[in-house]
Amino acid sequence: MENWIETKVRYEKTLENGMHKMVNEPYLVNAISFSEAEARITEEITPYMQGDFSVSAVKRTNISEIFFNEDTSADKYYKIKAAFIFINERTFAEKRSNTNFLVKAKNLVDALNRFQAGMKGTMADYEIVSVSETAIMDVYTYKPKE
């Protein structure tokens, strides 16, 4: 199971009207520790930043799996909460276990379609509890150094 850590990068952004504003943007990093997540986001984001920036927050997430999308028009990340339904064989009681997924998609409908396509082979019964757009700017997966 992958360990996803959310980092927030604080920097001065130039707005469309030419004004400058300090912003915090969240990024997701696949890392083992907070230290590694901070080092990796710094390494990944440095080529794209023109001024000073800092990592303002680092926290664990409860994302179980991410469904990526190679389509360049898919530029948003949606969090989908799904409840897996299990039945206790002794009592026949229904138990639900919530799991969070992240889907890169163009819009909400595309996110639902991509999620359902990704879950096509699963044997467990599930039901979608919620779908919401996140503020996550990008996701950086682990790439071993060559």
PDB file of C-alpha atoms in Angstrom, residues 11-142:
ATOM      1  CA  TYR A  11       4.893  31.170  -2.506  1.00  0.00           C
ATOM      2  CA  GLU A  12       4.150  34.539  -4.054  1.00  0.00           C
ATOM      3  CA  LYS A  13       1.932  34.179  -7.113  1.00  0.00           C
ATOM      4  CA  THR A  14       1.427  36.826  -9.787  1.00  0.00           C
ATOM      5  CA  LEU A  15      -2.273  37.205 -10.502  1.00  0.00           C
ATOM      6  CA  GLU A  16      -3.818  37.962 -13.912  1.00  0.00           C
ATOM      7  CA  ASN A  17      -4.182  41.653 -13.001  1.00  0.00           C
ATOM      8  CA  GLY A  18      -0.448  41.919 -12.197  1.00  0.00           C
ATOM      9  CA  MET A  19      -0.856  41.955  -8.412  1.00  0.00           C
ATOM     10  CA  HIS A  20       1.189  39.661  -6.194  1.00  0.00           C
ATOM     11  CA  LYS A  21      -0.399  37.411  -3.583  1.00  0.00           C
ATOM     12  CA  MET A  22       0.942  34.809  -1.156  1.00  0.00           C
ATOM     13  CA  VAL A  23      -0.750  31.451  -1.768  1.00  0.00           C
ATOM     14  CA  ASN A  24      -0.646  27.957  -0.265  1.00  0.00           C
ATOM     15  CA  GLU A  25      -1.066  25.181  -2.818  1.00  0.00           C
ATOM     16  CA  PRO A  26      -1.461  21.506  -1.840  1.00  0.00           C
ATOM     17  CA  TYR A  27       0.479  18.727  -3.567  1.00  0.00           C
ATOM     18  CA  LEU A  28       0.399  14.984  -2.936  1.00  0.00           C
ATOM     19  CA  VAL A  29       3.677  13.065  -2.624  1.00  0.00           C
ATOM     20  CA  ASN A  30       4.293   9.340  -2.340  1.00  0.00           C
ATOM     21  CA  ALA A  31       6.781   9.163   0.544  1.00  0.00           C
ATOM     22  CA  ILE A  32       7.608   7.129   3.629  1.00  0.00           C
ATOM     23  CA  SER A  33       8.198   9.993   6.058  1.00  0.00           C
ATOM     24  CA  PHE A  34       7.448  13.684   6.444  1.00  0.00           C
ATOM     25  CA  SER A  35      11.141  14.468   5.904  1.00  0.00           C
ATOM     26  CA  GLU A  36      11.197  12.565   2.626  1.00  0.00           C
ATOM     27  CA  ALA A  37       7.943  14.227   1.516  1.00  0.00           C
ATOM     28  CA  GLU A  38       9.345  17.694   2.216  1.00  0.00           C
ATOM     29  CA  ALA A  39      12.597  16.911   0.382  1.00  0.00           C
ATOM     30  CA  ARG A  40      10.765  15.403  -2.602  1.00  0.00           C
ATOM     31  CA  ILE A  41       8.271  18.254  -3.018  1.00  0.00           C
ATOM     32  CA  THR A  42      11.124  20.747  -2.802  1.00  0.00           C
ATOM     33  CA  GLU A  43      13.009  18.845  -5.507  1.00  0.00           C
ATOM     34  CA  GLU A  44       9.942  18.449  -7.745  1.00  0.00           C
ATOM     35  CA  ILE A  45       8.646  22.027  -7.456  1.00  0.00           C
ATOM     36  CA  THR A  46      11.944  23.958  -7.650  1.00  0.00           C
ATOM     37  CA  PRO A  47      12.121  24.027 -11.495  1.00  0.00           C
ATOM     38  CA  TYR A  48       8.647  25.603 -11.657  1.00  0.00           C
ATOM     39  CA  MET A  49       9.139  28.332  -9.041  1.00  0.00           C
ATOM     40  CA  GLN A  50      10.666  31.715  -9.854  1.00  0.00           C
ATOM     41  CA  GLY A  51      10.985  33.183  -6.369  1.00  0.00           C
ATOM     42  CA  ASP A  52      11.257  32.027  -2.823  1.00  0.00           C
ATOM     43  CA  PHE A  53       8.929  29.313  -1.612  1.00  0.00           C
ATOM     44  CA  SER A  54       8.563  27.203   1.476  1.00  0.00           C
ATOM     45  CA  VAL A  55       6.855  23.984   2.474  1.00  0.00           C
ATOM     46  CA  SER A  56       4.293  25.291   4.947  1.00  0.00           C
ATOM     47  CA  ALA A  57       2.567  22.037   5.946  1.00  0.00           C
ATOM     48  CA  VAL A  58       3.020  18.287   5.734  1.00  0.00           C
ATOM     49  CA  LYS A  59       0.312  15.804   6.756  1.00  0.00           C
ATOM     50  CA  ARG A  60      -0.773  12.241   6.145  1.00  0.00           C
ATOM     51  CA  THR A  61      -3.765  11.545   3.946  1.00  0.00           C
ATOM     52  CA  ASN A  62      -6.229   8.692   3.921  1.00  0.00           C
ATOM     53  CA  ILE A  63      -6.060   8.149   0.144  1.00  0.00           C
ATOM     54  CA  SER A  64      -5.928   4.428  -0.642  1.00  0.00           C
ATOM     55  CA  GLU A  65      -5.484   4.549  -4.393  1.00  0.00           C
ATOM     56  CA  ILE A  66      -5.119   7.086  -7.179  1.00  0.00           C
ATOM     57  CA  PHE A  67      -6.574   6.723 -10.656  1.00  0.00           C
ATOM     58  CA  PHE A  68      -4.355   8.737 -12.989  1.00  0.00           C
ATOM     59  CA  ASN A  69      -5.337  10.078 -16.384  1.00  0.00           C
ATOM     60  CA  GLU A  70      -2.965  10.697 -19.293  1.00  0.00           C
ATOM     61  CA  ASP A  71      -5.414  13.080 -20.976  1.00  0.00           C
ATOM     62  CA  THR A  72      -3.931  16.610 -20.827  1.00  0.00           C
ATOM     63  CA  SER A  73      -7.369  18.193 -20.484  1.00  0.00           C
ATOM     64  CA  ALA A  74      -7.874  16.341 -17.188  1.00  0.00           C
ATOM     65  CA  ASP A  75      -6.472  18.878 -14.760  1.00  0.00           C
ATOM     66  CA  LYS A  76      -8.496  18.399 -11.565  1.00  0.00           C
ATOM     67  CA  TYR A  77      -8.361  15.842  -8.786  1.00  0.00           C
ATOM     68  CA  TYR A  78     -11.561  14.461  -7.296  1.00  0.00           C
ATOM     69  CA  LYS A  79     -11.837  12.629  -3.997  1.00  0.00           C
ATOM     70  CA  ILE A  80     -14.256   9.721  -4.113  1.00  0.00           C
ATOM     71  CA  LYS A  81     -15.362   8.066  -0.900  1.00  0.00           C
ATOM     72  CA  ALA A  82     -16.625   4.540  -1.460  1.00  0.00           C
ATOM     73  CA  ALA A  83     -18.177   2.225   1.139  1.00  0.00           C
ATOM     74  CA  PHE A  84     -17.269  -1.424   0.661  1.00  0.00           C
ATOM     75  CA  ILE A  85     -20.040  -3.679   1.880  1.00  0.00           C
ATOM     76  CA  PHE A  86     -19.150  -6.856   3.760  1.00  0.00           C
ATOM     77  CA  ILE A  87     -21.508  -9.396   5.321  1.00  0.00           C
ATOM     78  CA  ASN A  88     -20.575 -11.200   8.523  1.00  0.00           C
ATOM     79  CA  GLU A  89     -20.998 -14.909   7.794  1.00  0.00           C
ATOM     80  CA  ARG A  90     -22.116 -15.742  11.351  1.00  0.00           C
ATOM     81  CA  THR A  91     -24.579 -12.947  12.074  1.00  0.00           C
ATOM     82  CA  PHE A  92     -25.360 -11.956   8.479  1.00  0.00           C
ATOM     83  CA  ALA A  93     -24.933  -8.348   9.577  1.00  0.00           C
ATOM     84  CA  GLU A  94     -23.904  -5.865   6.928  1.00  0.00           C
ATOM     85  CA  LYS A  95     -20.726  -3.933   7.635  1.00  0.00           C
ATOM     86  CA  ARG A  96     -19.409  -0.968   5.653  1.00  0.00           C
ATOM     87  CA  SER A  97     -15.810   0.069   5.342  1.00  0.00           C
ATOM     88  CA  ASN A  98     -15.150   3.531   3.879  1.00  0.00           C
ATOM     89  CA  THR A  99     -12.176   4.000   1.548  1.00  0.00           C
ATOM     90  CA  ASN A 100     -10.972   7.191  -0.144  1.00  0.00           C
ATOM     91  CA  PHE A 101      -9.765   7.333  -3.734  1.00  0.00           C
ATOM     92  CA  LEU A 102      -8.338  10.170  -5.809  1.00  0.00           C
ATOM     93  CA  VAL A 103      -9.226  10.454  -9.495  1.00  0.00           C
ATOM     94  CA  LYS A 104      -7.664  12.813 -12.043  1.00  0.00           C
ATOM     95  CA  ALA A 105     -10.388  13.935 -14.432  1.00  0.00           C
ATOM     96  CA  LYS A 106     -11.835  16.794 -16.486  1.00  0.00           C
ATOM     97  CA  ASN A 107     -15.037  17.101 -14.487  1.00  0.00           C
ATOM     98  CA  LEU A 108     -17.212  15.319 -11.959  1.00  0.00           C
ATOM     99  CA  VAL A 109     -18.904  13.021 -14.487  1.00  0.00           C
ATOM    100  CA  ASP A 110     -15.530  12.053 -15.988  1.00  0.00           C
ATOM    101  CA  ALA A 111     -14.234  11.325 -12.452  1.00  0.00           C
ATOM    102  CA  LEU A 112     -17.154   8.982 -11.738  1.00  0.00           C
ATOM    103  CA  ASN A 113     -16.719   7.202 -15.080  1.00  0.00           C
ATOM    104  CA  ARG A 114     -12.961   6.763 -14.550  1.00  0.00           C
ATOM    105  CA  PHE A 115     -13.500   5.489 -11.022  1.00  0.00           C
ATOM    106  CA  GLN A 116     -16.093   2.952 -12.117  1.00  0.00           C
ATOM    107  CA  ALA A 117     -13.860   1.814 -15.001  1.00  0.00           C
ATOM    108  CA  GLY A 118     -10.967   1.389 -12.565  1.00  0.00           C
ATOM    109  CA  MET A 119     -13.125  -0.617 -10.163  1.00  0.00           C
ATOM    110  CA  LYS A 120     -14.523  -2.858 -12.912  1.00  0.00           C
ATOM    111  CA  GLY A 121     -12.573  -5.973 -11.872  1.00  0.00           C
ATOM    112  CA  THR A 122     -13.255  -5.766  -8.152  1.00  0.00           C
ATOM    113  CA  MET A 123     -15.228  -8.581  -6.575  1.00  0.00           C
ATOM    114  CA  ALA A 124     -16.374  -6.597  -3.526  1.00  0.00           C
ATOM    115  CA  ASP A 125     -19.671  -4.755  -3.463  1.00  0.00           C
ATOM    116  CA  TYR A 126     -19.313  -1.023  -2.976  1.00  0.00           C
ATOM    117  CA  GLU A 127     -21.364   2.098  -3.143  1.00  0.00           C
ATOM    118  CA  ILE A 128     -20.173   5.649  -3.788  1.00  0.00           C
ATOM    119  CA  VAL A 129     -20.753   7.787  -0.706  1.00  0.00           C
ATOM    120  CA  SER A 130     -19.425  11.134  -1.945  1.00  0.00           C
ATOM    121  CA  VAL A 131     -17.520  12.844  -4.739  1.00  0.00           C
ATOM    122  CA  SER A 132     -15.825  16.205  -4.272  1.00  0.00           C
ATOM    123  CA  GLU A 133     -13.312  18.311  -6.129  1.00  0.00           C
ATOM    124  CA  THR A 134     -10.057  18.811  -4.231  1.00  0.00           C
ATOM    125  CA  ALA A 135      -7.613  21.709  -4.228  1.00  0.00           C
ATOM    126  CA  ILE A 136      -4.671  19.380  -4.986  1.00  0.00           C
ATOM    127  CA  MET A 137      -2.539  20.880  -7.745  1.00  0.00           C
ATOM    128  CA  ASP A 138      -0.495  17.800  -8.678  1.00  0.00           C
ATOM    129  CA  VAL A 139       0.547  14.331  -7.511  1.00  0.00           C
ATOM    130  CA  TYR A 140       4.168  13.151  -7.449  1.00  0.00           C
ATOM    131  CA  THR A 141       4.692   9.391  -7.413  1.00  0.00           C
ATOM    132  CA  TYR A 142       7.882   7.708  -6.268  1.00  0.00           C
TER     133      TYR A 142
END
